[in-house]
């Protein structure tokens, strides 16, 4: 059996019941086949076997008391996947669906994403099955304090630097940081996505969405096109979706639809983002409300229907596997030309194949959404240097990073004989640096 097939087979046997982890590993390792063929020394060093096995998995109990005095217990996770090129780096996700399989798929992706940024950050991910929806600020604070009371001993500015992800934004990072500082008595860059008054970076809030649009803009530019006049569908209405919408609109695109986990809005006149921001960021309400406030807008229950709306560019920005084969087929039939992934693994394996066969320009998550973590690394640099860069400085660095990622994955795809296949290109470009570092470190 070929090396990649054997490693995937063993991974599935050793880690049963982890479908998301299997899916991410399958996509990544299949893209790496030409690399391991060129480097037989990798197999001798069991490099892929080590690459897919986390350096450390931490699982812990998170007990907390709600406002009515009831005691709850959630599961907490931190997967410290790979520190070959830098300290573990990656977000924390608070969502009821969180389990070990999801944290491992996110951690594995994060290794290569972080490598693609060109900055010295390893890969990690964490979170909890805690559901923040409907909780009071006090309950969120109590939960975050309990979570950090265990996590603090495993992280550090040179060891492991968590950040936000689904369900973890500025409010949660503030409570987590406050508890870390209280326990450790250290005001250091141990978390990113911090508020501007306590060590955060300008443009981190916008970075993932802006970065997604910058890399898509570069892909368009290389084909003599631009966002101007394009119809765009964006899924989600959280941090990534909102700032992707803002930047796409500023470049002249018409964004016609967004969703939350209950359903989607369609506004043929173009989404009014200030209304979405008021509902989602200020009121923490439901996207359904948009149709009550904007004349001519429609609300539809359920998420999947959003992919039946004709568009030139689709930006999935909510969660994993939100575009399956069926939705991909409809998007292609309706003429989609570009799909860029703001969320992590939003397109399933069948969906990716359909897009690629149809000649859609498909920009995979680990490249397309790397702007968030890249700007986290810029936040770390500012913390270490006791510096505070302007919005324009950070934004210019972010844009430069995204343009470089595009050209690096494009070049890697060409070099390894799969021109235009950015899934393989991103996996290869990200992996080579990690592989070099792991080989240099010996068998560890
Ligand atoms: P948020 O929590 O801010 O927003 C998530 C959005 O996705 C919400 O609109 C939410 O709806 C929706 N959503 C979440 N789960 C589901 C689901 N199962 N079905 C349908 N809709 C869902 O998270 P982010 O915007 O930060 O993250 C979005 C995606 O981007 C994730 O995949 C994340 O991993 C990825 N990402 C985030 C980065 C960051 O810097 N924040 C960086 C790189 C990637 P509802 O409000 O109803 O739950
Ligand atoms: O998936 C991701 O890259 C993130 N959630 C951001 C991670 C980070 O450390 O900024």
Tab-separated table of C-alpha atoms and ligand atoms in Angstrom:
chain	number	residue	atom	x	y	z
A	1	UNK	CA	0.000	0.000	0.000
A	2	UNK	CA	1.214	3.512	-0.779
A	3	UNK	CA	2.485	5.592	2.150
A	4	UNK	CA	-0.428	8.093	2.238
A	5	UNK	CA	-3.076	5.353	1.983
A	6	UNK	CA	-1.423	3.394	4.779
A	7	UNK	CA	-1.247	6.414	7.110
A	8	UNK	CA	-4.904	7.272	6.430
A	9	UNK	CA	-5.948	3.672	7.034
A	10	UNK	CA	-4.100	3.559	10.362
A	11	UNK	CA	-5.460	6.961	11.365
A	12	UNK	CA	-9.041	5.760	10.869
A	13	UNK	CA	-8.377	2.579	12.848
A	14	UNK	CA	-6.664	4.358	15.719
A	15	UNK	CA	-9.188	7.204	15.882
A	16	UNK	CA	-12.601	5.668	15.249
A	17	UNK	CA	-15.707	7.871	15.486
A	18	UNK	CA	-13.852	11.015	14.431
A	19	UNK	CA	-15.415	11.711	11.001
A	20	UNK	CA	-14.396	15.392	10.764
A	21	UNK	CA	-10.797	14.501	11.634
A	22	UNK	CA	-10.806	11.739	8.993
A	23	UNK	CA	-12.216	14.167	6.426
A	24	UNK	CA	-9.591	16.858	7.035
A	25	UNK	CA	-6.750	14.313	7.086
A	26	UNK	CA	-7.974	12.743	3.836
A	27	UNK	CA	-8.057	16.092	2.044
A	28	UNK	CA	-4.634	17.086	3.354
A	29	UNK	CA	-2.737	13.818	2.861
A	30	UNK	CA	-4.110	13.224	-0.626
A	31	UNK	CA	-2.757	16.636	-1.601
A	32	UNK	CA	0.656	15.714	-0.198
A	33	UNK	CA	1.181	12.597	-2.329
A	34	UNK	CA	3.553	14.272	-4.819
A	35	UNK	CA	5.637	15.637	-1.925
A	36	UNK	CA	6.138	12.327	-0.147
A	37	UNK	CA	6.925	10.646	-3.459
A	38	UNK	CA	9.707	13.172	-3.995
A	39	UNK	CA	10.989	12.716	-0.419
A	40	UNK	CA	11.305	9.027	0.481
A	41	UNK	CA	13.183	10.059	3.641
A	42	UNK	CA	9.854	11.249	5.080
A	43	UNK	CA	8.452	7.731	5.207
A	44	UNK	CA	11.616	6.417	6.885
A	45	UNK	CA	11.233	9.114	9.534
A	46	UNK	CA	7.502	8.299	9.950
A	47	UNK	CA	6.903	11.978	9.275
A	48	UNK	CA	3.242	11.707	8.249
A	49	UNK	CA	2.449	9.403	11.189
A	50	UNK	CA	3.888	12.036	13.524
A	51	UNK	CA	2.235	14.885	11.634
A	52	UNK	CA	-1.287	13.473	12.145
A	53	UNK	CA	-0.770	12.619	15.830
A	54	UNK	CA	-1.221	15.638	18.154
A	55	UNK	CA	1.761	16.378	20.375
A	56	UNK	CA	-0.657	16.689	23.281
A	57	UNK	CA	-4.428	16.476	23.885
A	58	UNK	CA	-5.805	18.108	27.020
A	59	UNK	CA	-9.391	17.381	28.108
A	60	UNK	CA	-10.886	18.795	31.244
A	61	UNK	CA	-14.016	19.414	33.304
A	62	UNK	CA	-15.557	22.896	33.288
A	63	UNK	CA	-18.043	23.277	36.162
A	64	UNK	CA	-20.006	26.525	36.507
A	65	UNK	CA	-23.085	27.910	38.258
A	66	UNK	CA	-25.869	29.689	36.328
A	67	UNK	CA	-27.800	32.768	37.512
A	68	UNK	CA	-30.502	30.577	39.083
A	69	UNK	CA	-27.923	28.671	41.134
A	70	UNK	CA	-27.946	25.476	39.018
A	71	UNK	CA	-24.627	23.676	38.566
A	72	UNK	CA	-23.544	22.733	35.019
A	73	UNK	CA	-20.608	20.709	33.771
A	74	UNK	CA	-19.116	21.145	30.280
A	75	UNK	CA	-16.213	19.493	28.515
A	76	UNK	CA	-13.092	21.576	27.838
A	77	UNK	CA	-10.455	20.799	25.180
A	78	UNK	CA	-7.076	22.031	24.016
A	79	UNK	CA	-5.298	20.080	21.291
A	80	UNK	CA	-1.652	21.148	21.042
A	81	UNK	CA	-1.091	19.667	17.633
A	82	UNK	CA	2.254	20.784	16.284
A	83	UNK	CA	4.921	23.179	17.592
A	84	UNK	CA	7.611	22.568	14.938
A	85	UNK	CA	7.623	26.121	13.568
A	86	UNK	CA	6.406	28.095	16.592
A	87	UNK	CA	4.241	28.059	19.719
A	88	UNK	CA	0.833	26.390	19.346
A	89	UNK	CA	-1.619	28.934	17.963
A	90	UNK	CA	-5.301	28.657	17.206
A	91	UNK	CA	-8.747	29.587	18.396
A	92	UNK	CA	-11.216	28.387	21.008
A	93	UNK	CA	-14.686	27.358	19.876
A	94	UNK	CA	-17.700	27.404	22.227
A	95	UNK	CA	-20.559	25.553	20.542
A	96	UNK	CA	-22.742	22.609	21.649
A	97	UNK	CA	-21.477	20.510	18.708
A	98	UNK	CA	-17.827	20.650	19.883
A	99	UNK	CA	-16.176	17.267	20.409
A	100	UNK	CA	-12.696	15.803	20.068
A	101	UNK	CA	-13.124	15.048	16.358
A	102	UNK	CA	-14.003	18.670	15.569
A	103	UNK	CA	-11.170	20.110	17.647
A	104	UNK	CA	-8.689	17.709	16.015
A	105	UNK	CA	-9.788	18.549	12.467
A	106	UNK	CA	-9.481	22.242	13.280
A	107	UNK	CA	-6.065	21.725	14.882
A	108	UNK	CA	-4.720	19.744	11.938
A	109	UNK	CA	-5.888	22.411	9.480
A	110	UNK	CA	-4.417	25.100	11.694
A	111	UNK	CA	-0.871	23.692	11.400
A	112	UNK	CA	-0.785	24.241	7.650
A	113	UNK	CA	-2.766	27.488	7.716
A	114	UNK	CA	-0.347	28.985	10.217
A	115	UNK	CA	2.610	27.853	8.152
A	116	UNK	CA	1.089	29.493	5.053
A	117	UNK	CA	1.026	32.884	6.794
A	118	UNK	CA	4.843	32.829	6.694
A	119	UNK	CA	4.917	33.708	10.403
A	120	UNK	CA	6.409	31.549	13.198
A	121	UNK	CA	3.296	29.921	14.685
A	122	UNK	CA	2.535	26.240	15.315
A	123	UNK	CA	-0.928	24.687	15.279
A	124	UNK	CA	-3.454	24.178	18.070
A	125	UNK	CA	-7.174	24.442	18.731
A	126	UNK	CA	-9.501	24.193	21.705
A	127	UNK	CA	-12.956	24.868	22.973
A	128	UNK	CA	-15.956	23.536	24.784
A	129	UNK	CA	-19.413	22.100	24.168
A	130	UNK	CA	-20.758	25.068	26.150
A	131	UNK	CA	-23.653	26.850	24.372
A	132	UNK	CA	-23.329	30.635	24.786
A	133	UNK	CA	-26.759	31.306	23.250
A	134	UNK	CA	-29.257	32.770	25.702
A	135	UNK	CA	-26.714	33.066	28.533
A	136	UNK	CA	-26.380	36.258	30.569
A	137	UNK	CA	-23.104	38.199	30.611
A	138	UNK	CA	-22.583	36.978	34.154
A	139	UNK	CA	-22.984	33.340	33.079
A	140	UNK	CA	-20.550	33.832	30.191
A	141	UNK	CA	-18.050	35.337	32.633
A	142	UNK	CA	-18.459	32.499	35.136
A	143	UNK	CA	-17.971	29.932	32.395
A	144	UNK	CA	-14.880	31.672	30.964
A	145	UNK	CA	-13.328	31.974	34.425
A	146	UNK	CA	-13.853	28.275	35.126
A	147	UNK	CA	-12.493	27.328	31.692
A	148	UNK	CA	-9.333	29.404	32.213
A	149	UNK	CA	-8.848	28.099	35.764
A	150	UNK	CA	-7.828	24.807	34.142
A	151	UNK	CA	-6.427	26.063	30.827
A	152	UNK	CA	-3.969	28.590	32.313
A	153	UNK	CA	-1.473	25.899	33.316
A	154	UNK	CA	-1.143	24.653	29.728
A	155	UNK	CA	-0.714	27.940	27.847
A	156	UNK	CA	1.737	30.847	27.741
A	157	UNK	CA	2.940	33.542	25.358
A	158	UNK	CA	5.809	31.306	24.138
A	159	UNK	CA	3.968	27.993	24.578
A	160	UNK	CA	0.409	28.176	23.333
A	161	UNK	CA	-1.610	31.278	22.438
A	162	UNK	CA	-5.378	30.746	22.025
A	163	UNK	CA	-7.792	33.182	20.352
A	164	UNK	CA	-11.445	33.265	19.283
A	165	UNK	CA	-13.497	31.096	16.942
A	166	UNK	CA	-17.232	30.319	16.812
A	167	UNK	CA	-18.890	31.602	20.003
A	168	UNK	CA	-15.698	33.251	21.267
A	169	UNK	CA	-15.300	36.941	20.466
A	170	UNK	CA	-14.097	40.076	22.218
A	171	UNK	CA	-16.302	39.620	25.278
A	172	UNK	CA	-15.123	36.056	25.959
A	173	UNK	CA	-11.452	36.866	25.299
A	174	UNK	CA	-11.743	39.688	27.854
A	175	UNK	CA	-13.074	37.374	30.579
A	176	UNK	CA	-10.530	34.659	29.724
A	177	UNK	CA	-7.662	37.155	29.800
A	178	UNK	CA	-8.828	38.680	33.090
A	179	UNK	CA	-8.796	35.277	34.764
A	180	UNK	CA	-5.386	34.316	33.307
A	181	UNK	CA	-3.860	37.576	34.548
A	182	UNK	CA	-5.407	37.101	37.962
A	183	UNK	CA	-4.006	33.591	38.383
A	184	UNK	CA	-0.583	34.124	36.814
A	185	UNK	CA	-0.059	37.790	37.662
A	186	UNK	CA	1.349	38.347	34.163
A	187	UNK	CA	0.111	40.890	31.633
A	188	UNK	CA	1.393	39.151	28.507
A	189	UNK	CA	0.218	38.241	25.007
A	190	UNK	CA	-1.166	34.850	26.022
A	191	UNK	CA	-4.385	35.334	24.054
A	192	UNK	CA	-5.034	37.237	20.828
A	193	UNK	CA	-8.129	39.096	19.783
A	194	UNK	CA	-7.712	41.159	22.951
A	195	UNK	CA	-9.432	44.518	23.388
A	196	UNK	CA	-7.526	47.582	22.258
A	197	UNK	CA	-7.188	48.849	25.837
A	198	UNK	CA	-5.294	45.757	27.022
A	199	UNK	CA	-2.900	44.667	24.313
A	200	UNK	CA	-5.068	43.956	21.291
A	201	UNK	CA	-4.259	44.894	17.704
A	202	UNK	CA	-6.193	47.186	15.447
A	203	UNK	CA	-7.754	45.283	12.523
A	204	UNK	CA	-7.812	41.882	14.289
A	205	UNK	CA	-11.618	42.046	14.465
A	206	UNK	CA	-11.852	42.651	10.719
A	207	UNK	CA	-8.888	40.498	9.706
A	208	UNK	CA	-10.426	37.140	8.764
A	209	UNK	CA	-13.197	38.637	6.636
A	210	UNK	CA	-10.952	41.263	5.076
A	211	UNK	CA	-8.239	38.684	4.390
A	212	UNK	CA	-10.773	36.406	2.702
A	213	UNK	CA	-11.758	39.201	0.352
A	214	UNK	CA	-8.132	40.230	-0.288
A	215	UNK	CA	-7.128	36.734	-1.420
A	216	UNK	CA	-10.262	36.444	-3.568
A	217	UNK	CA	-9.509	39.871	-5.034
A	218	UNK	CA	-6.036	38.623	-6.002
A	219	UNK	CA	-7.516	35.519	-7.648
A	220	UNK	CA	-9.923	37.771	-9.558
A	221	UNK	CA	-7.138	40.196	-10.522
A	222	UNK	CA	-5.024	37.363	-11.964
A	223	UNK	CA	-7.949	36.591	-14.272
A	224	UNK	CA	-8.522	40.209	-15.299
A	225	UNK	CA	-11.564	40.611	-13.054
A	226	UNK	CA	-12.597	42.389	-9.854
A	227	UNK	CA	-15.354	42.421	-7.220
A	228	UNK	CA	-16.991	45.372	-8.974
A	229	UNK	CA	-20.571	44.483	-9.907
A	230	UNK	CA	-20.299	40.839	-8.799
A	231	UNK	CA	-23.154	39.162	-6.949
A	232	UNK	CA	-21.959	37.548	-3.721
A	233	UNK	CA	-23.603	35.115	-1.293
A	234	UNK	CA	-22.109	34.902	2.203
A	235	UNK	CA	-23.173	32.293	4.755
A	236	UNK	CA	-23.076	33.074	8.464
A	237	UNK	CA	-23.533	36.459	10.074
A	238	UNK	CA	-20.795	36.318	12.694
A	239	UNK	CA	-17.342	37.854	12.846
A	240	UNK	CA	-15.973	36.442	9.586
A	241	UNK	CA	-19.158	36.932	7.543
A	242	UNK	CA	-19.756	40.534	8.640
A	243	UNK	CA	-16.270	41.786	7.753
A	244	UNK	CA	-16.140	39.793	4.521
A	245	UNK	CA	-19.392	41.526	3.571
A	246	UNK	CA	-18.038	44.942	4.529
A	247	UNK	CA	-14.864	44.598	2.440
A	248	UNK	CA	-16.628	43.001	-0.551
A	249	UNK	CA	-19.181	45.830	-0.592
A	250	UNK	CA	-16.423	48.441	-0.370
A	251	UNK	CA	-14.926	46.895	-3.520
A	252	UNK	CA	-18.209	47.270	-5.377
A	253	UNK	CA	-19.763	43.828	-4.912
A	254	UNK	CA	-23.458	43.270	-4.265
A	255	UNK	CA	-23.937	40.895	-1.316
A	256	UNK	CA	-27.468	39.526	-1.544
A	257	UNK	CA	-27.724	36.896	1.207
A	258	UNK	CA	-26.469	35.910	4.675
A	259	UNK	CA	-27.654	33.458	7.351
A	260	UNK	CA	-27.511	32.323	10.935
A	261	UNK	CA	-28.155	28.801	12.166
A	262	UNK	CA	-31.950	29.250	11.891
A	263	UNK	CA	-32.355	30.588	8.377
A	264	UNK	CA	-31.249	32.995	5.661
A	265	UNK	CA	-32.096	36.488	4.455
A	266	UNK	CA	-32.238	37.426	0.790
A	267	UNK	CA	-32.094	41.097	-0.120
A	268	UNK	CA	-32.033	41.599	-3.865
A	269	UNK	CA	-31.134	45.275	-3.350
A	270	UNK	CA	-27.962	44.346	-1.492
A	271	UNK	CA	-27.577	43.621	2.240
A	272	UNK	CA	-27.607	46.676	4.526
A	273	UNK	CA	-24.710	45.717	6.742
A	274	UNK	CA	-25.391	48.315	9.447
A	275	UNK	CA	-28.724	46.561	10.095
A	276	UNK	CA	-27.018	43.136	10.309
A	277	UNK	CA	-24.362	44.542	12.662
A	278	UNK	CA	-26.989	46.095	14.920
A	279	UNK	CA	-28.916	42.800	15.134
A	280	UNK	CA	-25.938	40.430	15.486
A	281	UNK	CA	-23.210	42.452	17.220
A	282	UNK	CA	-25.227	44.809	19.423
A	283	UNK	CA	-28.474	42.963	20.149
A	284	UNK	CA	-27.082	39.409	19.790
A	285	UNK	CA	-30.397	38.656	18.054
A	286	UNK	CA	-31.530	36.503	15.126
A	287	UNK	CA	-30.994	37.334	11.449
A	288	UNK	CA	-34.725	36.819	10.858
A	289	UNK	CA	-35.196	40.302	12.356
A	290	UNK	CA	-33.544	41.810	9.244
A	291	UNK	CA	-36.646	41.106	7.139
A	292	UNK	CA	-38.794	43.012	9.658
A	293	UNK	CA	-36.554	46.058	9.388
A	294	UNK	CA	-35.669	46.243	5.679
A	295	UNK	CA	-38.407	46.599	3.063
A	296	UNK	CA	-38.183	44.103	0.228
A	297	UNK	CA	-35.967	41.632	2.126
A	298	UNK	CA	-37.054	38.000	2.497
A	299	UNK	CA	-36.401	35.541	5.334
A	300	UNK	CA	-36.378	31.784	4.753
A	301	UNK	CA	-36.234	29.157	7.497
A	302	UNK	CA	-33.312	26.721	7.224
A	303	UNK	CA	-29.797	27.347	5.960
A	304	UNK	CA	-29.311	25.152	2.913
A	305	UNK	CA	-31.556	27.173	0.619
A	306	UNK	CA	-29.014	29.999	0.575
A	307	UNK	CA	-26.926	28.035	-1.962
A	308	UNK	CA	-29.828	28.033	-4.455
A	309	UNK	CA	-29.446	31.811	-4.875
A	310	UNK	CA	-27.547	32.537	-8.115
A	311	UNK	CA	-24.205	34.278	-7.514
A	312	UNK	CA	-20.780	34.865	-9.081
A	313	UNK	CA	-18.891	34.426	-5.825
A	314	UNK	CA	-19.799	32.267	-2.813
A	315	UNK	CA	-18.108	32.911	0.529
A	316	UNK	CA	-19.099	30.231	3.071
A	317	UNK	CA	-18.305	31.812	6.468
A	318	UNK	CA	-20.258	29.816	9.073
A	319	UNK	CA	-19.159	26.257	9.816
A	320	UNK	CA	-17.865	22.893	8.561
A	321	UNK	CA	-19.689	20.958	5.840
A	322	UNK	CA	-22.221	23.661	5.069
A	323	UNK	CA	-21.780	23.015	1.309
A	324	UNK	CA	-22.352	19.384	0.350
A	325	UNK	CA	-22.320	17.825	-3.120
A	326	UNK	CA	-25.934	18.737	-3.766
A	327	UNK	CA	-25.436	22.422	-2.914
A	328	UNK	CA	-22.193	22.525	-4.923
A	329	UNK	CA	-24.022	21.174	-7.962
A	330	UNK	CA	-26.713	23.852	-7.666
A	331	UNK	CA	-24.117	26.614	-7.276
A	332	UNK	CA	-22.307	25.400	-10.395
A	333	UNK	CA	-25.554	25.118	-12.349
A	334	UNK	CA	-26.367	28.718	-11.373
A	335	UNK	CA	-23.009	29.914	-12.671
A	336	UNK	CA	-20.788	30.404	-9.614
A	337	UNK	CA	-17.205	31.254	-10.687
A	338	UNK	CA	-15.356	31.644	-7.372
A	339	UNK	CA	-15.753	29.893	-4.026
A	340	UNK	CA	-13.521	31.086	-1.184
A	341	UNK	CA	-13.806	29.467	2.234
A	342	UNK	CA	-14.032	31.851	5.198
A	343	UNK	CA	-15.127	29.074	7.553
A	344	UNK	CA	-12.974	26.016	8.284
A	345	UNK	CA	-13.799	23.053	5.993
A	346	UNK	CA	-17.201	24.437	4.913
A	347	UNK	CA	-17.170	22.357	1.713
A	348	UNK	CA	-17.285	18.572	2.000
A	349	UNK	CA	-15.053	16.324	-0.120
A	350	UNK	CA	-17.724	15.747	-2.766
A	351	UNK	CA	-18.427	19.471	-2.995
A	352	UNK	CA	-14.742	20.275	-3.570
A	353	UNK	CA	-14.544	17.712	-6.360
A	354	UNK	CA	-17.624	19.160	-8.055
A	355	UNK	CA	-16.244	22.710	-7.931
A	356	UNK	CA	-12.843	21.669	-9.230
A	357	UNK	CA	-14.235	19.557	-12.074
A	358	UNK	CA	-16.467	22.467	-13.111
A	359	UNK	CA	-13.481	24.820	-13.286
A	360	UNK	CA	-14.660	26.991	-10.382
A	361	UNK	CA	-11.774	28.893	-8.773
A	362	UNK	CA	-11.795	27.233	-5.357
A	363	UNK	CA	-9.764	28.855	-2.565
A	364	UNK	CA	-9.541	26.466	0.423
A	365	UNK	CA	-9.981	27.571	4.023
A	366	UNK	CA	-6.416	27.152	5.200
A	367	UNK	CA	-5.343	29.757	2.669
A	368	UNK	CA	-8.462	31.879	2.367
A	369	UNK	CA	-9.196	32.414	6.075
A	370	UNK	CA	-5.564	32.668	7.229
A	371	UNK	CA	-5.847	36.441	7.627
A	372	UNK	CA	-7.306	36.057	11.114
A	373	UNK	CA	-4.491	34.032	12.571
A	374	UNK	CA	-1.907	36.038	10.607
A	375	UNK	CA	-3.153	39.190	12.291
A	376	UNK	CA	-3.091	37.324	15.610
A	377	UNK	CA	0.618	36.770	14.966
A	378	UNK	CA	0.938	40.511	14.254
A	379	UNK	CA	-0.772	41.113	17.601
A	380	UNK	CA	1.814	38.840	19.261
A	381	UNK	CA	4.618	40.790	17.594
A	382	UNK	CA	3.189	44.077	18.872
A	383	UNK	CA	2.851	42.609	22.403
A	384	UNK	CA	6.448	41.392	22.457
A	385	UNK	CA	7.764	44.668	21.086
A	386	UNK	CA	5.504	46.840	23.293
A	387	UNK	CA	4.288	48.457	20.068
A	388	UNK	CA	0.947	49.620	18.726
A	389	UNK	CA	0.633	49.824	14.966
A	390	UNK	CA	-2.007	51.910	13.173
A	391	UNK	CA	-4.971	50.301	11.439
A	392	UNK	CA	-3.415	51.116	8.074
A	393	UNK	CA	-0.105	49.455	9.001
A	394	UNK	CA	-1.766	46.219	10.154
A	395	UNK	CA	-4.185	46.186	7.219
A	396	UNK	CA	-1.331	46.672	4.718
A	397	UNK	CA	0.626	43.774	6.272
A	398	UNK	CA	-2.516	41.603	6.202
A	399	UNK	CA	-3.129	42.337	2.537
A	400	UNK	CA	0.482	41.580	1.688
A	401	UNK	CA	0.279	38.256	3.550
A	402	UNK	CA	-2.914	37.238	1.700
A	403	UNK	CA	-1.465	38.123	-1.711
A	404	UNK	CA	1.666	36.095	-0.869
A	405	UNK	CA	-0.407	33.106	0.230
A	406	UNK	CA	-2.260	33.168	-3.078
A	407	UNK	CA	0.953	33.172	-5.109
A	408	UNK	CA	2.689	30.596	-2.895
A	409	UNK	CA	-0.129	28.071	-3.237
A	410	UNK	CA	-0.440	28.813	-6.939
A	411	UNK	CA	3.307	28.227	-7.418
A	412	UNK	CA	3.288	25.032	-5.330
A	413	UNK	CA	0.399	23.634	-7.380
A	414	UNK	CA	2.306	24.361	-10.600
A	415	UNK	CA	5.585	22.929	-9.282
A	416	UNK	CA	3.940	19.660	-8.241
A	417	UNK	CA	1.978	19.179	-11.454
A	418	UNK	CA	-1.502	20.193	-10.361
A	419	UNK	CA	-1.899	23.726	-11.703
A	420	UNK	CA	-5.042	25.491	-10.532
A	421	UNK	CA	-5.678	22.953	-7.773
A	422	UNK	CA	-5.360	25.267	-4.788
A	423	UNK	CA	-6.416	22.555	-2.343
A	424	UNK	CA	-3.264	20.613	-3.168
A	425	UNK	CA	-1.224	23.819	-3.586
A	426	UNK	CA	-2.132	25.134	-0.126
A	427	UNK	CA	-1.501	21.774	1.522
A	428	UNK	CA	1.880	21.430	-0.163
A	429	UNK	CA	3.048	25.019	0.420
A	430	UNK	CA	2.021	24.831	4.082
A	431	UNK	CA	3.461	21.368	4.664
A	432	UNK	CA	6.949	21.903	3.252
A	433	UNK	CA	8.012	24.368	5.970
A	434	UNK	CA	6.570	22.177	8.745
A	435	UNK	CA	8.228	19.070	7.279
A	436	UNK	CA	11.610	20.805	7.057
A	437	UNK	CA	11.382	21.881	10.693
A	438	UNK	CA	10.260	18.436	11.874
A	439	UNK	CA	13.092	16.728	9.974
A	440	UNK	CA	15.593	19.192	11.489
A	441	UNK	CA	14.364	18.405	15.022
A	442	UNK	CA	14.995	14.660	14.798
A	443	UNK	CA	12.551	12.035	16.022
A	444	UNK	CA	10.473	14.037	18.512
B	1	LIG	P1	-19.128	33.528	15.035
B	1	LIG	O1	-19.516	32.803	16.268
B	1	LIG	O2	-18.859	34.989	15.120
B	1	LIG	O3	-20.243	33.347	13.916
B	1	LIG	C1	-20.601	32.084	13.464
B	1	LIG	C2	-21.715	32.222	12.455
B	1	LIG	O4	-21.952	30.968	11.843
B	1	LIG	C3	-23.036	32.642	13.095
B	1	LIG	O5	-23.812	33.350	12.167
B	1	LIG	C4	-23.675	31.291	13.414
B	1	LIG	O6	-25.073	31.315	13.541
B	1	LIG	C5	-23.246	30.487	12.199
B	1	LIG	N1	-23.171	29.058	12.534
B	1	LIG	C6	-22.392	28.480	13.462
B	1	LIG	N2	-22.609	27.149	13.504
B	1	LIG	C7	-23.556	26.910	12.575
B	1	LIG	C8	-24.204	25.737	12.156
B	1	LIG	N3	-23.913	24.542	12.689
B	1	LIG	N4	-25.117	25.850	11.166
B	1	LIG	C9	-25.413	27.059	10.635
B	1	LIG	N5	-24.828	28.208	11.010
B	1	LIG	C10	-23.900	28.128	11.960
B	1	LIG	O7	-17.876	32.757	14.457
B	1	LIG	P2	-16.788	33.242	13.396
B	1	LIG	O8	-17.395	34.171	12.420
B	1	LIG	O9	-15.600	33.658	14.145
B	1	LIG	O10	-16.419	31.866	12.682
B	1	LIG	C11	-17.065	31.424	11.489
B	1	LIG	C12	-16.206	30.391	10.797
B	1	LIG	O11	-14.951	30.990	10.453
B	1	LIG	C13	-15.855	29.162	11.628
B	1	LIG	O12	-15.764	28.043	10.774
B	1	LIG	C14	-14.478	29.489	12.175
B	1	LIG	O13	-13.753	28.325	12.488
B	1	LIG	C15	-13.879	30.207	10.982
B	1	LIG	N6	-12.749	31.083	11.249
B	1	LIG	C16	-12.831	32.100	12.163
B	1	LIG	C17	-11.751	32.941	12.358
B	1	LIG	C18	-11.809	34.102	13.277
B	1	LIG	O14	-10.835	34.862	13.326
B	1	LIG	N7	-12.895	34.328	14.002
B	1	LIG	C19	-10.486	32.738	11.629
B	1	LIG	C20	-10.527	31.686	10.642
B	1	LIG	C21	-11.628	30.897	10.496
B	1	LIG	P3	-25.752	31.398	14.990
B	1	LIG	O15	-25.490	32.781	15.488
B	1	LIG	O16	-27.168	31.086	14.761
B	1	LIG	O17	-25.074	30.355	15.838
B	2	LIG	O1	-9.498	29.201	12.584
B	2	LIG	C1	-8.743	30.159	12.869
B	2	LIG	O2	-7.735	30.398	12.199
B	2	LIG	C2	-9.111	31.023	13.984
B	2	LIG	N1	-10.151	30.811	14.592
B	2	LIG	C3	-8.196	32.142	14.409
B	2	LIG	C4	-7.070	31.612	15.250
B	2	LIG	C5	-6.164	32.647	15.864
B	2	LIG	O3	-5.287	32.215	16.645
B	2	LIG	O4	-6.294	33.841	15.603
